Short mmCIF file of C-alpha atoms in Angstrom, two decimals:
data_model
loop_
_atom_site.label_atom_id
_atom_site.label_comp_id
_atom_site.label_asym_id
_atom_site.label_seq_id
_atom_site.Cartn_x
_atom_site.Cartn_y
_atom_site.Cartn_z
CA MET A 1 -22.75 -76.87 -78.48
CA ILE A 2 -25.49 -75.18 -80.49
CA SER A 3 -26.78 -71.85 -79.10
CA GLU A 4 -30.18 -71.50 -77.42
CA GLN A 5 -31.50 -69.34 -80.27
CA ASP A 6 -30.26 -71.76 -82.92
CA ALA A 7 -31.81 -74.65 -80.98
CA LEU A 8 -35.19 -72.90 -81.08
CA LYS A 9 -34.82 -72.35 -84.83
CA GLU A 10 -33.91 -76.01 -85.31
CA ILE A 11 -37.02 -77.11 -83.40
CA GLU A 12 -39.15 -74.81 -85.56
CA LYS A 13 -37.56 -76.34 -88.67
CA LEU A 14 -38.26 -79.86 -87.42
CA CYS A 15 -41.89 -78.85 -86.80
CA MET A 16 -42.22 -77.64 -90.38
CA ASP A 17 -40.59 -80.78 -91.74
CA MET A 18 -43.06 -82.96 -89.81
CA ASP A 19 -46.06 -80.67 -90.43
CA LEU A 20 -46.41 -79.93 -86.70
CA SER A 21 -47.78 -76.65 -85.36
CA THR A 22 -45.19 -74.29 -83.88
CA GLN A 23 -48.08 -72.13 -82.64
CA THR A 24 -48.92 -74.73 -80.00
CA ILE A 25 -45.56 -76.49 -79.54
CA ILE A 26 -43.29 -73.50 -78.90
CA PRO A 27 -45.54 -71.90 -76.21
CA ASP A 28 -45.84 -75.29 -74.49
CA LEU A 29 -42.06 -75.72 -74.52
CA GLN A 30 -41.64 -72.20 -73.15
CA LYS A 31 -44.02 -72.98 -70.29
CA TYR A 32 -42.24 -76.28 -69.68
CA ALA A 33 -38.90 -74.43 -69.48
CA GLN A 34 -40.34 -72.00 -66.95
CA GLU A 35 -41.68 -74.82 -64.78
CA LEU A 36 -38.42 -76.76 -64.99
CA VAL A 37 -36.54 -73.77 -63.62
CA ARG A 38 -39.16 -73.07 -60.96
CA TRP A 39 -39.32 -76.67 -59.70
CA GLN A 40 -35.59 -77.29 -60.05
CA LYS A 41 -34.92 -75.63 -56.71
CA VAL A 42 -36.72 -78.38 -54.81
CA LYS A 43 -36.83 -81.33 -57.21
CA ASN A 44 -33.36 -81.35 -58.83
CA LEU A 45 -34.90 -82.24 -62.19
CA VAL A 46 -31.87 -81.61 -64.39
CA SER A 47 -28.22 -80.85 -63.82
CA ARG A 48 -27.83 -77.31 -62.47
CA GLU A 49 -25.00 -76.69 -64.91
CA THR A 50 -27.39 -77.16 -67.86
CA LEU A 51 -30.22 -74.84 -66.75
CA SER A 52 -28.89 -72.10 -69.05
CA GLU A 53 -28.96 -74.57 -71.96
CA ILE A 54 -32.48 -75.96 -71.65
CA TRP A 55 -33.32 -75.47 -75.32
CA SER A 56 -30.06 -76.80 -76.76
CA ARG A 57 -28.97 -79.42 -74.22
CA HIS A 58 -32.44 -80.75 -73.38
CA PHE A 59 -35.32 -79.68 -75.63
CA LEU A 60 -33.68 -80.03 -79.05
CA ASP A 61 -31.93 -83.21 -77.97
CA SER A 62 -35.33 -84.65 -77.06
CA PHE A 63 -37.35 -83.17 -79.92
CA GLN A 64 -35.09 -84.67 -82.60
CA LEU A 65 -36.50 -88.10 -81.71
CA ALA A 66 -39.92 -87.06 -83.02
CA LYS A 67 -38.94 -87.52 -86.65
CA HIS A 68 -38.29 -91.21 -85.94
CA ILE A 69 -41.69 -91.82 -84.30
CA ASP A 70 -44.94 -92.91 -85.91
CA PRO A 71 -47.69 -91.51 -83.64
CA ASN A 72 -50.14 -94.07 -85.03
CA ARG A 73 -48.09 -97.07 -83.88
CA GLY A 74 -48.71 -97.84 -80.21
CA ILE A 75 -47.70 -95.81 -77.19
CA ILE A 76 -44.39 -94.26 -76.19
CA LEU A 77 -42.89 -95.95 -73.12
CA ASP A 78 -40.16 -93.83 -71.50
CA TYR A 79 -37.82 -95.28 -68.89
CA GLY A 80 -36.18 -93.18 -66.19
CA SER A 81 -38.19 -90.09 -67.12
CA GLY A 82 -36.62 -87.79 -64.51
CA GLY A 83 -37.67 -84.24 -65.34
CA GLY A 84 -39.52 -85.40 -68.46
CA LEU A 85 -36.78 -85.63 -71.05
CA PRO A 86 -37.47 -86.77 -73.69
CA ALA A 87 -41.00 -87.91 -72.77
CA ILE A 88 -42.66 -84.56 -72.01
CA VAL A 89 -41.06 -82.93 -75.05
CA LEU A 90 -42.39 -85.73 -77.26
CA ALA A 91 -45.85 -85.49 -75.66
CA ILE A 92 -45.80 -81.80 -76.53
CA ALA A 93 -44.68 -82.54 -80.10
CA PHE A 94 -47.53 -85.00 -80.66
CA LYS A 95 -50.15 -83.23 -78.52
CA GLN A 96 -52.54 -82.86 -81.46
CA THR A 97 -52.52 -86.63 -82.13
CA ASP A 98 -53.90 -89.59 -80.16
CA LEU A 99 -50.41 -90.72 -79.12
CA LYS A 100 -50.19 -91.56 -75.43
CA VAL A 101 -46.95 -91.36 -73.47
CA HIS A 102 -46.24 -93.55 -70.43
CA LEU A 103 -43.46 -92.30 -68.13
CA ILE A 104 -41.67 -94.60 -65.68
CA GLU A 105 -39.88 -92.84 -62.82
CA ALA A 106 -38.90 -94.22 -59.40
CA ASN A 107 -38.41 -90.84 -57.71
CA SER A 108 -41.75 -89.76 -56.24
CA ARG A 109 -40.78 -86.08 -56.11
CA LYS A 110 -39.98 -86.10 -59.81
CA CYS A 111 -43.25 -87.92 -60.47
CA SER A 112 -45.06 -85.04 -58.77
CA PHE A 113 -43.48 -82.63 -61.24
CA LEU A 114 -44.26 -84.89 -64.22
CA ARG A 115 -47.92 -85.05 -63.25
CA HIS A 116 -47.99 -81.30 -62.66
CA ILE A 117 -46.54 -80.38 -66.05
CA SER A 118 -48.73 -82.94 -67.81
CA ARG A 119 -51.86 -81.41 -66.25
CA THR A 120 -50.66 -77.86 -66.83
CA LEU A 121 -50.06 -78.43 -70.54
CA GLY A 122 -52.97 -80.84 -71.09
CA LEU A 123 -50.73 -83.67 -72.28
CA ASN A 124 -51.77 -87.26 -72.95
CA CYS A 125 -49.43 -88.76 -70.35
CA THR A 126 -49.57 -91.41 -67.63
CA VAL A 127 -46.90 -91.29 -64.94
CA HIS A 128 -45.89 -94.54 -63.22
CA ASP A 129 -44.19 -94.07 -59.84
CA VAL A 130 -42.27 -97.34 -59.90
CA ARG A 131 -38.83 -98.77 -60.55
CA ALA A 132 -38.34 -99.74 -64.18
CA GLU A 133 -37.54 -103.34 -63.23
CA SER A 134 -40.90 -103.66 -61.46
CA PHE A 135 -43.09 -102.00 -64.07
CA VAL A 136 -45.95 -104.07 -65.47
CA LEU A 137 -47.63 -102.74 -68.58
CA PRO A 138 -51.44 -102.56 -68.47
CA GLU A 139 -53.14 -105.22 -70.57
CA ASN A 140 -54.00 -104.49 -74.20
CA VAL A 141 -51.46 -101.67 -74.44
CA TYR A 142 -49.07 -101.96 -77.38
CA VAL A 143 -45.69 -100.27 -77.19
CA GLY A 144 -44.73 -98.62 -80.46
CA THR A 145 -41.71 -96.67 -79.25
CA ILE A 146 -39.40 -97.08 -76.26
CA THR A 147 -37.26 -94.14 -75.18
CA ALA A 148 -34.56 -93.66 -72.56
CA ARG A 149 -32.09 -90.81 -72.11
CA GLY A 150 -29.03 -91.31 -69.94
CA PHE A 151 -30.73 -94.24 -68.22
CA THR A 152 -28.47 -97.31 -68.33
CA ASP A 153 -26.21 -99.37 -70.59
CA LEU A 154 -27.65 -101.29 -73.54
CA SER A 155 -27.51 -104.77 -71.99
CA SER A 156 -29.31 -103.62 -68.84
CA MET A 157 -31.79 -101.64 -70.93
CA PHE A 158 -32.65 -104.71 -72.99
CA GLU A 159 -33.24 -106.78 -69.83
CA ILE A 160 -35.67 -104.16 -68.56
CA CYS A 161 -37.59 -103.40 -71.74
CA MET A 162 -37.75 -106.89 -73.28
CA PRO A 163 -41.11 -107.78 -71.61
CA HIS A 164 -42.66 -104.73 -73.32
CA PHE A 165 -40.92 -105.03 -76.67
CA GLY A 166 -43.50 -105.88 -79.34
CA VAL A 167 -42.94 -107.33 -82.80
CA ASP A 168 -42.90 -103.86 -84.37
CA SER A 169 -41.56 -101.91 -81.39
CA VAL A 170 -38.59 -99.58 -81.85
CA ALA A 171 -36.31 -98.37 -79.06
CA LEU A 172 -34.81 -94.92 -79.59
CA LEU A 173 -31.84 -94.70 -77.26
CA GLN A 174 -29.65 -91.62 -76.98
CA LYS A 175 -25.99 -92.37 -76.44
CA GLY A 176 -22.72 -90.49 -76.15
CA ARG A 177 -19.19 -91.58 -76.89
CA GLY A 178 -18.43 -95.22 -76.11
CA TYR A 179 -21.77 -96.47 -77.42
CA ASP A 180 -19.96 -98.88 -79.77
CA GLU A 181 -18.51 -100.65 -76.72
CA GLU A 182 -22.03 -101.05 -75.30
CA ILE A 183 -23.20 -102.53 -78.60
CA ALA A 184 -20.32 -105.02 -78.65
CA ALA A 185 -20.97 -106.04 -75.02
CA SER A 186 -24.68 -106.60 -75.68
CA LYS A 187 -24.17 -108.90 -78.66
CA SER A 188 -23.32 -111.94 -76.54
CA ASN A 189 -26.84 -112.11 -75.07
CA TRP A 190 -29.00 -110.15 -77.54
CA SER A 191 -29.73 -110.05 -81.23
CA TYR A 192 -31.36 -107.04 -82.89
CA ASP A 193 -31.39 -104.75 -85.88
CA ILE A 194 -29.83 -101.34 -85.38
CA ALA A 195 -29.79 -98.02 -87.22
CA THR A 196 -27.55 -95.19 -86.05
CA PHE A 197 -28.44 -91.52 -86.49
CA SER A 198 -26.17 -88.58 -85.69
CA SER A 199 -27.39 -86.19 -83.03
CA VAL A 200 -28.09 -82.62 -84.13
CA VAL A 201 -26.93 -81.42 -80.71
CA ALA A 202 -23.51 -82.99 -80.15
CA PRO A 203 -21.14 -84.43 -82.78
CA ASP A 204 -20.10 -87.36 -80.58
CA SER A 205 -23.67 -88.37 -79.68
CA VAL A 206 -26.05 -90.63 -81.58
CA ILE A 207 -29.57 -92.01 -81.59
CA LEU A 208 -29.68 -95.81 -81.74
CA ALA A 209 -32.88 -97.19 -83.27
CA ILE A 210 -33.25 -100.78 -82.06
CA SER A 211 -35.78 -103.19 -83.57
CA GLY A 212 -36.32 -106.94 -83.67
CA LEU A 213 -34.93 -107.41 -80.17
CA LYS A 214 -34.49 -111.06 -79.12
CA GLN A 215 -32.58 -112.79 -76.38
CA ARG A 216 -30.01 -115.34 -77.54
#
């Protein structure tokens, strides 16, 4: 696993590559880290074992998605947002744009934290306190990017997100080892285009970019 200091440097490098301002992004991430630790005691936002690896295990892992996102193409719709990963990190990354992030989370206590950190950092976020299966997208809202981190298997994910999957939508799904088995299992009911990108955090993890999703 990459060190915390190296993770910070990698985020700064990604900012430069995407012409994003580290002067606003890094302080916001630092504040987010502080609030995650402070609220963790009562909200159980992330695994306790990973609190010492917030920048490497969580922030860099989330931030790397930014280079695959066009902030001018619809909203980001994040399923199972939990403590805000990757959604809050991406909202911080694109804070200076008009990109809006919608977070879907069924745990009301975690929703309280998501609303708190969004207000605290002045992020363009809307938090939906609802189960993903029951979520109804507001009218006239186009989904450009769908994200989910450690949420569910591909077949279940496709069932949930299909109603919100537009013609040009892209789902960026972070997966660990065994993802190829999920792909194979999904092919019987779904057709789609897929691009696979290696994670900068863990050698056995990938980002799956799904487009053209259709049910067979």
